[in-house]
């Protein structure tokens, strides 16, 4: 008898162009109370990996130390990611050594209550695909009800006054 091999699910592209319509900056505090950077988010046509633009992320000068970008699916509008096993996006590294995190948040009352946390380090320069097998990331997210995606740094970052960091993300 022949062996039947399931056909893998084709990738779902969540955001490729006009990413300022998808991602938001978290303002000046995250729900954990830490100060966060004020960010400038723009669609960049000069530096992109796919499509017509990428999301340019520029930290605005200040003493804040955490970077948080997020996308909320809103209220009871959740996504079922249980058939999926991989998250991939392109990151334009600037070799800062900053430890970063892509989180899938699924908590019912507070998205932060159930998190799967996929980590990577900005230790390269230029575009690189960042890909995670979701089951290999640590956490407790219930993939049948994805409520929020978050992209940020894992620990506080201190840079001299007047120093801004610029990164790019594309094709999530």
mmCIF file of C-alpha atoms in Angstrom:
data_model
loop_
_atom_site.group_PDB
_atom_site.id
_atom_site.type_symbol
_atom_site.label_atom_id
_atom_site.label_comp_id
_atom_site.label_asym_id
_atom_site.label_seq_id
_atom_site.Cartn_x
_atom_site.Cartn_y
_atom_site.Cartn_z
ATOM 1 C CA UNK A 1 0.000 0.000 0.000
ATOM 2 C CA UNK A 2 1.254 3.490 -0.752
ATOM 3 C CA UNK A 3 2.325 5.794 2.037
ATOM 4 C CA UNK A 4 0.185 8.905 2.272
ATOM 5 C CA UNK A 5 2.132 11.991 3.262
ATOM 6 C CA UNK A 6 0.093 14.998 4.360
ATOM 7 C CA UNK A 7 0.679 18.111 2.298
ATOM 8 C CA UNK A 8 2.087 20.847 4.543
ATOM 9 C CA UNK A 9 -0.051 23.912 5.102
ATOM 10 C CA UNK A 10 1.005 26.792 2.827
ATOM 11 C CA UNK A 11 2.296 29.806 4.738
ATOM 12 C CA UNK A 12 -0.137 32.517 5.719
ATOM 13 C CA UNK A 13 1.298 35.989 5.260
ATOM 14 C CA UNK A 14 -0.010 38.190 8.076
ATOM 15 C CA UNK A 15 1.692 41.410 7.033
ATOM 16 C CA UNK A 16 3.833 42.241 4.037
ATOM 17 C CA UNK A 17 2.986 45.716 2.760
ATOM 18 C CA UNK A 18 1.559 48.717 4.617
ATOM 19 C CA UNK A 19 2.790 47.246 7.879
ATOM 20 C CA UNK A 20 1.995 50.405 9.835
ATOM 21 C CA UNK A 21 -1.609 49.277 9.370
ATOM 22 C CA UNK A 22 -0.781 45.986 11.119
ATOM 23 C CA UNK A 23 1.782 46.791 13.840
ATOM 24 C CA UNK A 24 1.332 49.333 16.638
ATOM 25 C CA UNK A 25 3.752 50.743 19.193
ATOM 26 C CA UNK A 26 2.792 50.159 22.808
ATOM 27 C CA UNK A 27 3.103 53.788 23.916
ATOM 28 C CA UNK A 28 5.086 54.584 27.036
ATOM 29 C CA UNK A 29 4.372 51.574 29.286
ATOM 30 C CA UNK A 30 3.656 47.915 28.777
ATOM 31 C CA UNK A 31 1.115 46.058 30.937
ATOM 32 C CA UNK A 32 3.972 44.893 33.194
ATOM 33 C CA UNK A 33 4.662 48.550 34.038
ATOM 34 C CA UNK A 34 8.133 48.829 32.471
ATOM 35 C CA UNK A 35 8.964 51.994 30.563
ATOM 36 C CA UNK A 36 9.217 51.457 26.835
ATOM 37 C CA UNK A 37 10.790 53.359 23.986
ATOM 38 C CA UNK A 38 8.743 55.773 22.000
ATOM 39 C CA UNK A 39 9.006 54.423 18.485
ATOM 40 C CA UNK A 40 8.709 55.855 15.024
ATOM 41 C CA UNK A 41 7.055 53.302 12.731
ATOM 42 C CA UNK A 42 7.048 53.959 8.983
ATOM 43 C CA UNK A 43 6.628 51.961 5.804
ATOM 44 C CA UNK A 44 10.035 51.965 4.105
ATOM 45 C CA UNK A 45 10.314 51.435 0.368
ATOM 46 C CA UNK A 46 14.099 51.968 0.490
ATOM 47 C CA UNK A 47 14.887 48.883 2.600
ATOM 48 C CA UNK A 48 12.588 45.937 2.070
ATOM 49 C CA UNK A 49 12.850 42.197 1.583
ATOM 50 C CA UNK A 50 9.472 41.410 0.033
ATOM 51 C CA UNK A 51 6.657 43.335 -1.633
ATOM 52 C CA UNK A 52 6.763 47.121 -1.860
ATOM 53 C CA UNK A 53 7.825 48.087 1.682
ATOM 54 C CA UNK A 54 8.964 46.941 5.118
ATOM 55 C CA UNK A 55 8.274 48.296 8.578
ATOM 56 C CA UNK A 56 11.037 50.662 9.680
ATOM 57 C CA UNK A 57 11.346 50.775 13.492
ATOM 58 C CA UNK A 58 13.310 53.730 14.875
ATOM 59 C CA UNK A 59 13.755 54.269 18.580
ATOM 60 C CA UNK A 60 13.179 57.869 19.584
ATOM 61 C CA UNK A 61 15.847 59.352 21.846
ATOM 62 C CA UNK A 62 15.193 58.887 25.545
ATOM 63 C CA UNK A 63 16.062 56.837 28.587
ATOM 64 C CA UNK A 64 13.377 54.184 28.093
ATOM 65 C CA UNK A 65 14.631 50.663 27.731
ATOM 66 C CA UNK A 66 12.034 48.303 26.266
ATOM 67 C CA UNK A 67 10.803 47.880 22.697
ATOM 68 C CA UNK A 68 7.247 46.606 22.175
ATOM 69 C CA UNK A 69 5.399 46.333 18.885
ATOM 70 C CA UNK A 70 2.128 44.487 18.849
ATOM 71 C CA UNK A 71 -0.855 43.483 16.769
ATOM 72 C CA UNK A 72 -4.180 42.849 18.521
ATOM 73 C CA UNK A 73 -6.794 40.756 16.764
ATOM 74 C CA UNK A 74 -9.283 42.528 19.035
ATOM 75 C CA UNK A 75 -11.780 41.309 21.602
ATOM 76 C CA UNK A 76 -13.291 37.974 20.644
ATOM 77 C CA UNK A 77 -11.664 38.052 17.183
ATOM 78 C CA UNK A 78 -9.055 35.366 17.637
ATOM 79 C CA UNK A 79 -6.982 33.414 15.139
ATOM 80 C CA UNK A 80 -6.724 29.619 15.130
ATOM 81 C CA UNK A 81 -3.061 28.802 14.602
ATOM 82 C CA UNK A 82 -3.294 25.176 15.757
ATOM 83 C CA UNK A 83 -2.781 23.781 12.220
ATOM 84 C CA UNK A 84 0.409 25.855 11.913
ATOM 85 C CA UNK A 85 3.767 24.895 13.334
ATOM 86 C CA UNK A 86 6.121 27.620 12.094
ATOM 87 C CA UNK A 87 6.425 31.400 12.306
ATOM 88 C CA UNK A 88 8.768 33.104 9.840
ATOM 89 C CA UNK A 89 9.560 36.749 9.195
ATOM 90 C CA UNK A 90 12.448 38.788 7.822
ATOM 91 C CA UNK A 91 14.495 40.932 10.206
ATOM 92 C CA UNK A 92 17.065 43.507 9.127
ATOM 93 C CA UNK A 93 19.754 43.171 11.767
ATOM 94 C CA UNK A 94 22.176 45.891 12.789
ATOM 95 C CA UNK A 95 24.402 43.697 14.994
ATOM 96 C CA UNK A 96 23.406 45.421 18.258
ATOM 97 C CA UNK A 97 23.564 42.201 20.298
ATOM 98 C CA UNK A 98 20.032 42.928 21.557
ATOM 99 C CA UNK A 99 18.059 39.826 22.593
ATOM 100 C CA UNK A 100 14.632 39.984 20.934
ATOM 101 C CA UNK A 101 11.414 38.039 21.226
ATOM 102 C CA UNK A 102 8.390 37.220 19.050
ATOM 103 C CA UNK A 103 5.455 36.349 21.305
ATOM 104 C CA UNK A 104 2.142 34.679 20.581
ATOM 105 C CA UNK A 105 -0.295 35.768 23.299
ATOM 106 C CA UNK A 106 -3.594 33.979 23.961
ATOM 107 C CA UNK A 107 -4.838 34.835 27.481
ATOM 108 C CA UNK A 108 -8.627 35.195 27.755
ATOM 109 C CA UNK A 109 -8.722 38.095 30.241
ATOM 110 C CA UNK A 110 -5.248 39.475 29.553
ATOM 111 C CA UNK A 111 -3.267 38.356 26.472
ATOM 112 C CA UNK A 112 -0.104 38.381 28.624
ATOM 113 C CA UNK A 113 -1.457 35.506 30.779
ATOM 114 C CA UNK A 114 -0.684 32.822 28.179
ATOM 115 C CA UNK A 115 2.421 33.402 26.060
ATOM 116 C CA UNK A 116 4.596 31.401 23.701
ATOM 117 C CA UNK A 117 7.939 33.180 23.483
ATOM 118 C CA UNK A 118 10.266 32.665 20.484
ATOM 119 C CA UNK A 119 13.673 34.299 21.010
ATOM 120 C CA UNK A 120 16.425 35.516 18.700
ATOM 121 C CA UNK A 121 19.413 37.869 18.900
ATOM 122 C CA UNK A 122 20.270 40.808 16.642
ATOM 123 C CA UNK A 123 23.835 39.564 16.084
ATOM 124 C CA UNK A 124 24.024 40.017 12.307
ATOM 125 C CA UNK A 125 23.850 42.771 9.710
ATOM 126 C CA UNK A 126 21.345 42.869 6.847
ATOM 127 C CA UNK A 127 18.260 40.827 6.057
ATOM 128 C CA UNK A 128 17.842 37.375 7.528
ATOM 129 C CA UNK A 129 14.810 35.085 7.705
ATOM 130 C CA UNK A 130 13.913 34.365 11.331
ATOM 131 C CA UNK A 131 11.975 31.110 11.617
ATOM 132 C CA UNK A 132 10.663 29.283 14.684
ATOM 133 C CA UNK A 133 8.957 25.962 15.153
ATOM 134 C CA UNK A 134 6.247 27.090 17.568
ATOM 135 C CA UNK A 135 6.446 23.924 19.682
ATOM 136 C CA UNK A 136 10.169 24.571 20.301
ATOM 137 C CA UNK A 137 9.460 28.016 21.779
ATOM 138 C CA UNK A 138 8.803 28.186 25.506
ATOM 139 C CA UNK A 139 5.348 29.004 26.763
ATOM 140 C CA UNK A 140 1.721 28.201 27.370
ATOM 141 C CA UNK A 141 -0.173 29.828 24.480
ATOM 142 C CA UNK A 142 -3.356 28.096 23.358
ATOM 143 C CA UNK A 143 -2.937 28.241 19.584
ATOM 144 C CA UNK A 144 -6.685 27.845 18.963
ATOM 145 C CA UNK A 145 -7.227 31.428 20.197
ATOM 146 C CA UNK A 146 -4.350 33.736 19.244
ATOM 147 C CA UNK A 147 -5.266 37.242 20.448
ATOM 148 C CA UNK A 148 -2.054 39.259 20.147
ATOM 149 C CA UNK A 149 1.359 39.138 18.511
ATOM 150 C CA UNK A 150 4.212 41.031 20.131
ATOM 151 C CA UNK A 151 7.722 41.773 18.926
ATOM 152 C CA UNK A 152 10.151 43.268 21.420
ATOM 153 C CA UNK A 153 13.337 42.987 23.392
ATOM 154 C CA UNK A 154 13.860 40.551 26.253
ATOM 155 C CA UNK A 155 15.838 42.757 28.613
ATOM 156 C CA UNK A 156 16.328 46.464 29.190
ATOM 157 C CA UNK A 157 18.611 48.249 26.759
ATOM 158 C CA UNK A 158 20.661 51.298 27.631
ATOM 159 C CA UNK A 159 22.200 53.462 24.939
ATOM 160 C CA UNK A 160 23.804 56.885 25.260
ATOM 161 C CA UNK A 161 21.591 59.929 24.882
ATOM 162 C CA UNK A 162 21.249 60.860 21.228
ATOM 163 C CA UNK A 163 21.575 57.246 20.059
ATOM 164 C CA UNK A 164 18.675 55.849 18.061
ATOM 165 C CA UNK A 165 18.365 52.263 16.891
ATOM 166 C CA UNK A 166 16.842 51.382 13.520
ATOM 167 C CA UNK A 167 15.548 47.936 12.565
ATOM 168 C CA UNK A 168 13.287 46.621 9.824
ATOM 169 C CA UNK A 169 10.789 43.765 9.771
ATOM 170 C CA UNK A 170 9.104 42.367 6.670
ATOM 171 C CA UNK A 171 6.749 39.594 5.531
ATOM 172 C CA UNK A 172 5.430 38.189 8.791
#
